[in-house]
Amino acid sequence: MSRIGMLFLACVLCVQLYAQQADDVLMKVGDKVVSAQDFLGFLKESSAGKKDIDQSLDLYADYLVKVAYAEKKGLDATPAVTQLLDNLQNGSVVSQGVDEDWTIGGLSGQSLLIGHIVLPLPQHASGFSSQSVLKARMDSICQQIRGGKEFMEMAQALFPQQRSKYWVSKNHLLTEVENVAYGLKVGEMSDPFLATDGYHLIKVYEKAEGKMEPASVDVSVPQVAATSSLMDEYRNGILLNELYKQHVQAQEEVTEEDLKAFFANHHKDYTWDIPHYKGLYYRCKDKKTSKSIAKLLKKYPMEQWGTLISSPVYGALFSKAEVSSLQLFKLSQDPTVDELVFGGPKQPKSADYPFVGISGKKLKKGPDSYFDVYDLLKRDYDLFKEVQWMEDMRKEVPVWINNKLLKKIKTEI
């Protein structure tokens, strides 16, 4: 074969080999090549799963964009991140401490017997929305414990497969978790807090000085058996946690003007099907007091009603009444409002405050002020800002998707 023929054959083989490799490239995120197998591995873990391939791919791309963006900004070189990465590399982070039935001996320094509830972040957390769901759940757990439920009873009911009570000493937990644990007194429980791996809740049961050793059998402290893949996940989680922290610190505080403007641009998104009533009601000792309160409130805008009610100037008047909070009532939410506004059944009269009055206005189709839907609006505004942040990151870390391969994956799954 001639030299030209050999060169031509070599070129053909290279092109074929490249094409074969390119056929497995599902996505490029910045400079990172993502194979179909990478995505299928994520899909197996994803809560969306096979139900929505496009949504899962978008979540996976967002995750990789955030990691690449954090690297591009040099966050992997910041002291806060390098310390955690060094801990992982040196194996000083362990999965759990030592069982409750150990006695003084094998753990060094001051040891703590802790109750520990963890809600781990998904390996491919999609951002603040994922964190907010876990935070709401942990807040609920914390409230139930503070309301009277025993910590370990709650932990065992929620996570029967987890060992939630054990002894630890220094360097047996993530630094962030350890700092919280060692800052607690015996019998004290922490507030829910976010660490690299998820949301935590800790209670300290005992403190001991010296060493810990097993009462009967010799059991060593279990170290994290970290595969290369798992180490990558931990590393990425540390990077994302630092990215979120810096992003929150850099954000300007949301002002009332921001929310007003957002409401004005999205007013139609906050309509409702059932009528609402914005106002308050008052139960009074006599009819004259009820009429005086109604007359007073009518002179002022609703925004000033709270100030009027708490003002010493009108203390004598409101001392003869029980006044509800000013809020947005919907049908079937409050029996008194149902009776006075929506034609609901009559309510029994109070012996001490038999005269009932109400002030406000009915809103049939939707709110007339951003304040009427303040909590919902604030949540939507936060999500809107998060989407903007994601779009800004994608401008710096572009994403290319192999739609032909994606279509093939959809047909084969």
Short mmCIF file of C-alpha atoms in Angstrom, two decimals:
data_model
loop_
_atom_site.label_atom_id
_atom_site.label_comp_id
_atom_site.label_asym_id
_atom_site.label_seq_id
_atom_site.Cartn_x
_atom_site.Cartn_y
_atom_site.Cartn_z
CA MET A 1 0.00 0.00 0.00
CA SER A 2 1.34 3.46 -0.83
CA ARG A 3 2.24 5.99 1.84
CA ILE A 4 -0.73 8.14 0.77
CA GLY A 5 -3.06 5.15 1.06
CA MET A 6 -1.77 4.33 4.54
CA LEU A 7 -2.23 7.92 5.66
CA PHE A 8 -5.77 7.91 4.24
CA LEU A 9 -6.59 4.65 6.07
CA ALA A 10 -5.18 6.02 9.31
CA CYS A 11 -7.33 9.13 8.96
CA VAL A 12 -10.44 7.02 8.32
CA LEU A 13 -9.73 4.89 11.40
CA CYS A 14 -9.21 8.02 13.53
CA VAL A 15 -12.46 9.52 12.29
CA GLN A 16 -14.31 6.25 13.00
CA LEU A 17 -12.79 6.00 16.48
CA TYR A 18 -13.67 9.64 17.24
CA ALA A 19 -17.20 9.14 15.95
CA GLN A 20 -17.59 6.03 18.12
CA GLN A 21 -16.42 7.98 21.18
CA ALA A 22 -18.54 11.03 20.28
CA ASP A 23 -21.60 8.79 20.03
CA ASP A 24 -21.32 8.22 23.79
CA VAL A 25 -20.92 11.95 24.57
CA LEU A 26 -24.30 13.10 25.80
CA MET A 27 -23.33 16.53 27.01
CA LYS A 28 -20.48 19.02 27.36
CA VAL A 29 -20.50 21.29 30.40
CA GLY A 30 -17.79 23.87 29.91
CA ASP A 31 -14.71 21.76 29.20
CA LYS A 32 -16.12 18.63 30.86
CA VAL A 33 -17.31 15.78 28.63
CA VAL A 34 -20.30 13.89 30.07
CA SER A 35 -21.04 10.38 28.81
CA ALA A 36 -24.39 8.69 28.55
CA GLN A 37 -23.26 6.32 31.32
CA ASP A 38 -22.59 9.27 33.63
CA PHE A 39 -26.13 10.50 33.12
CA LEU A 40 -27.69 7.05 33.48
CA GLY A 41 -25.90 6.69 36.81
CA PHE A 42 -27.42 9.99 37.94
CA LEU A 43 -30.82 8.98 36.57
CA LYS A 44 -30.76 5.83 38.69
CA GLU A 45 -30.34 7.96 41.84
CA SER A 46 -32.64 10.80 40.78
CA SER A 47 -36.08 11.16 42.35
CA ALA A 48 -37.44 12.20 38.93
CA GLY A 49 -36.08 8.98 37.42
CA LYS A 50 -37.59 7.80 34.18
CA LYS A 51 -40.69 10.00 34.50
CA ASP A 52 -39.06 13.07 33.02
CA ILE A 53 -35.73 12.54 31.23
CA ASP A 54 -35.48 16.18 30.13
CA GLN A 55 -36.01 17.48 33.66
CA SER A 56 -33.45 15.04 35.05
CA LEU A 57 -30.89 16.03 32.42
CA ASP A 58 -31.49 19.69 33.21
CA LEU A 59 -30.94 19.06 36.94
CA TYR A 60 -27.77 17.10 36.20
CA ALA A 61 -26.49 19.87 33.93
CA ASP A 62 -27.21 22.50 36.60
CA TYR A 63 -25.29 20.44 39.16
CA LEU A 64 -22.24 20.14 36.86
CA VAL A 65 -22.45 23.83 35.90
CA LYS A 66 -22.33 24.83 39.57
CA VAL A 67 -19.31 22.61 40.24
CA ALA A 68 -17.51 23.98 37.16
CA TYR A 69 -18.44 27.55 38.10
CA ALA A 70 -17.10 27.04 41.64
CA GLU A 71 -13.83 25.72 40.19
CA LYS A 72 -13.65 28.60 37.73
CA LYS A 73 -13.98 31.06 40.63
CA GLY A 74 -11.17 29.27 42.48
CA LEU A 75 -13.30 28.15 45.42
CA ASP A 76 -11.39 24.87 45.61
CA ALA A 77 -8.37 26.94 46.73
CA THR A 78 -10.08 28.87 49.55
CA PRO A 79 -9.00 27.99 53.13
CA ALA A 80 -12.52 26.93 54.15
CA VAL A 81 -12.65 24.36 51.33
CA THR A 82 -9.03 23.18 51.41
CA GLN A 83 -9.34 22.30 55.11
CA LEU A 84 -12.33 20.06 54.43
CA LEU A 85 -10.67 18.54 51.37
CA ASP A 86 -7.54 17.81 53.42
CA ASN A 87 -9.69 16.12 56.06
CA LEU A 88 -11.19 13.89 53.38
CA GLN A 89 -7.80 13.04 51.87
CA ASN A 90 -6.29 12.27 55.28
CA GLY A 91 -9.23 10.09 56.32
CA SER A 92 -9.90 12.16 59.45
CA VAL A 93 -13.63 12.38 58.74
CA VAL A 94 -15.46 9.31 60.01
CA SER A 95 -18.97 8.14 59.34
CA GLN A 96 -20.13 7.79 62.96
CA GLY A 97 -18.78 7.62 66.48
CA VAL A 98 -18.71 4.81 68.98
CA ASP A 99 -21.72 2.92 70.31
CA GLU A 100 -23.47 4.15 73.45
CA ASP A 101 -22.41 1.14 75.57
CA TRP A 102 -18.68 2.00 75.51
CA THR A 103 -16.87 2.86 78.76
CA ILE A 104 -13.99 5.23 79.45
CA GLY A 105 -10.89 4.19 77.43
CA GLY A 106 -10.35 4.20 73.58
CA LEU A 107 -11.51 7.70 72.51
CA SER A 108 -9.15 10.49 73.54
CA GLY A 109 -9.76 13.91 75.05
CA GLN A 110 -13.23 15.08 75.95
CA SER A 111 -15.87 12.71 74.54
CA LEU A 112 -19.55 13.41 73.98
CA LEU A 113 -22.53 11.11 73.99
CA ILE A 114 -24.74 12.68 71.34
CA GLY A 115 -28.10 12.13 69.74
CA HIS A 116 -27.75 12.90 66.05
CA ILE A 117 -30.38 13.28 63.31
CA VAL A 118 -29.15 13.88 59.75
CA LEU A 119 -31.12 14.68 56.60
CA PRO A 120 -28.50 14.22 53.85
CA LEU A 121 -28.48 16.44 50.80
CA PRO A 122 -28.97 14.55 47.51
CA GLN A 123 -25.67 13.86 45.80
CA HIS A 124 -26.78 16.03 42.90
CA ALA A 125 -28.65 18.71 44.84
CA SER A 126 -30.39 21.15 42.49
CA GLY A 127 -29.82 24.23 44.66
CA PHE A 128 -31.69 26.25 47.23
CA SER A 129 -34.98 24.53 46.39
CA SER A 130 -33.55 21.14 47.48
CA GLN A 131 -32.13 22.70 50.62
CA SER A 132 -35.38 24.47 51.49
CA VAL A 133 -37.35 21.19 51.39
CA LEU A 134 -34.89 19.51 53.77
CA LYS A 135 -34.75 22.58 56.01
CA ALA A 136 -38.54 22.66 56.31
CA ARG A 137 -38.54 18.97 57.25
CA MET A 138 -35.79 19.39 59.85
CA ASP A 139 -37.52 22.46 61.29
CA SER A 140 -40.66 20.37 61.71
CA ILE A 141 -38.70 17.60 63.49
CA CYS A 142 -37.09 20.17 65.78
CA GLN A 143 -40.44 21.77 66.63
CA GLN A 144 -41.94 18.40 67.56
CA ILE A 145 -39.02 17.64 69.89
CA ARG A 146 -39.20 21.08 71.48
CA GLY A 147 -42.94 20.49 71.80
CA GLY A 148 -42.40 17.49 74.06
CA LYS A 149 -41.32 14.49 71.97
CA GLU A 150 -38.16 12.73 73.18
CA PHE A 151 -35.18 13.16 70.85
CA MET A 152 -34.22 9.50 70.49
CA GLU A 153 -37.81 8.35 70.23
CA MET A 154 -38.21 10.74 67.32
CA ALA A 155 -34.91 9.69 65.74
CA GLN A 156 -35.68 5.96 65.94
CA ALA A 157 -39.20 6.43 64.60
CA LEU A 158 -37.95 8.42 61.60
CA PHE A 159 -34.72 6.52 60.91
CA PRO A 160 -34.95 2.99 62.39
CA GLN A 161 -31.92 1.81 60.36
CA GLN A 162 -29.62 4.59 61.58
CA ARG A 163 -27.56 4.54 64.77
CA SER A 164 -28.54 7.93 66.16
CA LYS A 165 -26.92 7.88 69.61
CA TYR A 166 -23.19 7.33 70.11
CA TRP A 167 -19.96 8.58 71.66
CA VAL A 168 -17.62 10.86 69.71
CA SER A 169 -14.41 12.72 70.38
CA LYS A 170 -12.43 15.28 68.36
CA ASN A 171 -11.98 14.54 64.62
CA HIS A 172 -14.84 12.02 64.55
CA LEU A 173 -17.26 14.30 62.69
CA LEU A 174 -17.15 16.93 59.97
CA THR A 175 -15.57 20.06 61.42
CA GLU A 176 -18.80 22.05 61.01
CA VAL A 177 -20.79 19.39 62.90
CA GLU A 178 -18.12 18.93 65.55
CA ASN A 179 -18.03 22.67 66.30
CA VAL A 180 -21.76 22.69 66.98
CA ALA A 181 -21.66 19.53 69.12
CA TYR A 182 -18.82 20.78 71.31
CA GLY A 183 -20.55 24.13 71.75
CA LEU A 184 -23.56 22.51 73.47
CA LYS A 185 -24.09 21.88 77.18
CA VAL A 186 -25.24 18.53 78.57
CA GLY A 187 -28.97 18.19 77.92
CA GLU A 188 -28.94 20.96 75.30
CA MET A 189 -30.13 20.51 71.69
CA SER A 190 -28.87 22.53 68.75
CA ASP A 191 -31.01 24.39 66.27
CA PRO A 192 -31.17 22.73 62.83
CA PHE A 193 -28.05 23.64 60.84
CA LEU A 194 -26.65 23.05 57.36
CA ALA A 195 -23.29 21.30 56.91
CA THR A 196 -21.54 20.02 53.81
CA ASP A 197 -23.47 16.75 53.74
CA GLY A 198 -26.94 17.91 54.81
CA TYR A 199 -29.07 19.26 57.67
CA HIS A 200 -28.19 18.19 61.22
CA LEU A 201 -29.82 18.24 64.64
CA ILE A 202 -27.72 17.32 67.70
CA LYS A 203 -28.40 16.79 71.40
CA VAL A 204 -25.64 16.23 73.97
CA TYR A 205 -26.48 13.61 76.64
CA GLU A 206 -23.16 13.23 78.45
CA LYS A 207 -19.60 14.53 78.51
CA ALA A 208 -16.59 12.49 79.64
CA GLU A 209 -12.88 13.22 80.02
CA GLY A 210 -10.14 10.70 79.24
CA LYS A 211 -10.39 7.67 76.98
CA MET A 212 -13.21 5.41 75.84
CA GLU A 213 -12.95 1.64 75.40
CA PRO A 214 -15.56 -1.06 74.73
CA ALA A 215 -17.24 -2.72 77.69
CA SER A 216 -16.97 -6.21 76.21
CA VAL A 217 -15.86 -6.55 72.60
CA ASP A 218 -13.08 -4.77 70.73
CA VAL A 219 -14.66 -2.60 68.05
CA SER A 220 -12.64 -0.05 66.10
CA VAL A 221 -14.10 3.29 65.00
CA PRO A 222 -15.50 2.81 61.48
CA GLN A 223 -13.74 4.98 58.91
CA VAL A 224 -15.41 6.18 55.72
CA ALA A 225 -14.69 3.63 53.01
CA ALA A 226 -14.36 6.19 50.25
CA THR A 227 -14.23 5.12 46.63
CA SER A 228 -12.90 7.53 44.02
CA SER A 229 -16.48 8.25 42.93
CA LEU A 230 -17.61 8.87 46.49
CA MET A 231 -14.66 11.17 47.10
CA ASP A 232 -15.64 13.15 44.00
CA GLU A 233 -19.17 13.49 45.34
CA TYR A 234 -17.89 14.70 48.72
CA ARG A 235 -15.53 17.13 47.01
CA ASN A 236 -18.29 18.50 44.81
CA GLY A 237 -20.60 18.79 47.80
CA ILE A 238 -17.98 20.82 49.67
CA LEU A 239 -17.52 23.09 46.65
CA LEU A 240 -21.27 23.63 46.25
CA ASN A 241 -21.73 24.37 49.92
CA GLU A 242 -19.04 27.07 49.72
CA LEU A 243 -20.58 28.38 46.49
CA TYR A 244 -24.01 28.75 48.17
CA LYS A 245 -22.48 30.46 51.21
CA GLN A 246 -20.61 33.02 49.13
CA HIS A 247 -23.64 33.62 46.91
CA VAL A 248 -25.87 34.30 49.93
CA GLN A 249 -23.28 36.64 51.44
CA ALA A 250 -22.98 38.56 48.16
CA GLN A 251 -26.72 38.99 47.70
CA GLU A 252 -28.29 42.31 48.53
CA GLU A 253 -31.10 42.25 51.07
CA VAL A 254 -34.56 41.98 49.52
CA THR A 255 -36.40 45.27 49.96
CA GLU A 256 -40.08 46.04 50.06
CA GLU A 257 -39.65 47.88 46.76
CA ASP A 258 -38.26 44.68 45.18
CA LEU A 259 -41.34 42.74 46.28
CA LYS A 260 -43.73 45.48 45.17
CA ALA A 261 -42.15 45.56 41.71
CA PHE A 262 -42.21 41.76 41.44
CA PHE A 263 -45.88 41.69 42.47
CA ALA A 264 -46.74 44.37 39.90
CA ASN A 265 -45.12 42.30 37.13
CA HIS A 266 -46.71 38.99 38.23
CA HIS A 267 -50.05 40.16 39.62
CA LYS A 268 -52.02 37.73 37.45
CA ASP A 269 -50.20 34.76 38.99
CA TYR A 270 -51.86 35.41 42.34
CA THR A 271 -55.55 35.15 41.53
CA TRP A 272 -57.82 32.75 43.46
CA ASP A 273 -61.04 30.84 42.91
CA ILE A 274 -62.61 31.26 46.36
CA PRO A 275 -63.33 34.65 47.98
CA HIS A 276 -61.04 36.11 50.64
CA TYR A 277 -61.53 38.82 53.25
CA LYS A 278 -58.77 41.17 54.35
CA GLY A 279 -59.32 42.68 57.76
CA LEU A 280 -59.91 41.89 61.43
CA TYR A 281 -62.81 41.41 63.82
CA TYR A 282 -63.40 42.46 67.42
CA ARG A 283 -65.55 41.14 70.25
CA CYS A 284 -66.69 43.95 72.57
CA LYS A 285 -68.25 44.37 76.01
CA ASP A 286 -70.92 46.71 74.69
CA LYS A 287 -72.42 47.92 71.42
CA LYS A 288 -71.00 51.44 71.83
CA THR A 289 -67.42 50.10 71.94
CA SER A 290 -67.99 48.05 68.78
CA LYS A 291 -69.29 51.11 66.91
CA SER A 292 -66.44 53.32 68.17
CA ILE A 293 -63.79 50.83 66.99
CA ALA A 294 -65.44 50.52 63.56
CA LYS A 295 -65.59 54.32 63.23
CA LEU A 296 -61.96 54.73 64.28
CA LEU A 297 -60.59 52.09 61.89
CA LYS A 298 -62.57 53.52 59.00
CA LYS A 299 -60.61 56.79 59.25
CA TYR A 300 -57.22 55.16 58.71
CA PRO A 301 -55.65 52.82 56.13
CA MET A 302 -55.22 49.18 57.17
CA GLU A 303 -51.44 49.57 57.37
CA GLN A 304 -51.93 51.79 60.44
CA TRP A 305 -54.48 49.66 62.29
CA GLY A 306 -51.90 47.74 64.30
CA THR A 307 -50.38 50.99 65.54
CA LEU A 308 -53.80 52.33 66.53
CA ILE A 309 -54.74 49.20 68.46
CA SER A 310 -51.50 49.20 70.47
CA SER A 311 -51.41 52.98 71.00
CA PRO A 312 -51.88 54.21 74.62
CA VAL A 313 -54.12 56.96 73.19
CA TYR A 314 -56.82 54.37 72.48
CA GLY A 315 -55.94 52.04 75.34
CA ALA A 316 -59.22 52.68 77.19
CA LEU A 317 -61.26 51.88 74.08
CA PHE A 318 -59.50 48.62 73.16
CA SER A 319 -59.39 47.46 76.78
CA LYS A 320 -63.11 46.73 76.33
CA ALA A 321 -62.54 44.47 73.33
CA GLU A 322 -60.74 41.35 72.09
CA VAL A 323 -59.29 42.07 68.64
CA SER A 324 -58.14 39.45 66.13
CA SER A 325 -54.96 39.83 64.10
CA LEU A 326 -55.15 41.71 60.81
CA GLN A 327 -54.87 39.08 58.11
CA LEU A 328 -56.20 37.63 54.88
CA PHE A 329 -59.05 35.22 55.65
CA LYS A 330 -60.29 32.73 53.10
CA LEU A 331 -63.67 31.01 53.10
CA SER A 332 -63.94 28.29 55.79
CA GLN A 333 -60.78 29.46 57.57
CA ASP A 334 -62.40 31.27 60.51
CA PRO A 335 -65.99 30.65 61.78
CA THR A 336 -66.46 34.28 62.87
CA VAL A 337 -65.45 35.65 59.46
CA ASP A 338 -67.59 33.00 57.75
CA GLU A 339 -70.61 34.19 59.72
CA LEU A 340 -70.07 37.94 59.32
CA VAL A 341 -68.77 38.02 55.75
CA PHE A 342 -69.62 34.82 53.87
CA GLY A 343 -73.06 34.04 55.35
CA GLY A 344 -71.92 31.08 57.42
CA PRO A 345 -73.67 29.61 60.47
CA LYS A 346 -74.11 31.79 63.55
CA GLN A 347 -71.50 31.39 66.26
CA PRO A 348 -72.21 31.30 70.01
CA LYS A 349 -71.84 34.66 71.76
CA SER A 350 -69.23 35.25 74.46
CA ALA A 351 -70.73 36.16 77.83
CA ASP A 352 -68.04 38.78 78.47
CA TYR A 353 -67.80 40.11 74.88
CA PRO A 354 -71.22 39.60 73.27
CA PHE A 355 -70.99 42.31 70.58
CA VAL A 356 -68.98 41.39 67.48
CA GLY A 357 -67.83 43.77 64.73
CA ILE A 358 -65.63 43.40 61.68
CA SER A 359 -63.61 45.83 59.56
CA GLY A 360 -61.97 45.21 56.20
CA LYS A 361 -62.94 44.36 52.67
CA LYS A 362 -63.79 41.33 50.55
CA LEU A 363 -61.39 40.37 47.76
CA LYS A 364 -63.14 38.21 45.19
CA LYS A 365 -60.60 37.66 42.40
CA GLY A 366 -57.21 38.24 43.93
CA PRO A 367 -55.03 40.39 46.21
CA ASP A 368 -54.93 44.14 45.81
CA SER A 369 -51.55 44.51 47.52
CA TYR A 370 -48.29 42.59 47.58
CA PHE A 371 -48.68 42.37 51.35
CA ASP A 372 -51.80 40.19 50.96
CA VAL A 373 -49.62 37.33 49.67
CA TYR A 374 -46.36 38.35 51.32
CA ASP A 375 -45.01 34.89 52.31
CA LEU A 376 -45.90 33.30 48.97
CA LEU A 377 -44.50 36.29 47.08
CA LYS A 378 -41.25 36.19 49.04
CA ARG A 379 -40.81 32.49 48.25
CA ASP A 380 -41.52 33.05 44.56
CA TYR A 381 -39.12 36.00 44.46
CA ASP A 382 -36.35 33.87 46.01
CA LEU A 383 -36.93 31.18 43.38
CA PHE A 384 -36.92 33.82 40.65
CA LYS A 385 -33.53 35.12 41.85
CA GLU A 386 -32.19 31.56 41.98
CA VAL A 387 -33.22 30.98 38.36
CA GLN A 388 -31.48 34.22 37.39
CA TRP A 389 -28.34 33.08 39.22
CA MET A 390 -28.42 29.76 37.36
CA GLU A 391 -28.79 31.56 34.03
CA ASP A 392 -25.80 33.77 34.84
CA MET A 393 -23.67 30.72 35.66
CA ARG A 394 -24.69 29.02 32.42
CA LYS A 395 -23.44 32.05 30.50
CA GLU A 396 -19.99 31.47 31.95
CA VAL A 397 -20.19 27.66 31.77
CA PRO A 398 -22.03 26.83 28.51
CA VAL A 399 -23.87 23.52 28.09
CA TRP A 400 -24.09 21.55 24.83
CA ILE A 401 -26.44 18.53 24.55
CA ASN A 402 -26.29 15.72 22.02
CA ASN A 403 -30.01 15.62 21.17
CA LYS A 404 -29.61 12.63 18.88
CA LEU A 405 -28.19 10.51 21.70
CA LEU A 406 -30.74 11.90 24.15
CA LYS A 407 -33.55 10.81 21.85
CA LYS A 408 -32.02 7.32 21.68
CA ILE A 409 -31.80 7.12 25.49
CA LYS A 410 -35.50 8.06 25.78
CA THR A 411 -36.54 5.26 23.43
CA GLU A 412 -34.40 2.62 25.20
CA ILE A 413 -35.39 3.38 28.78
#
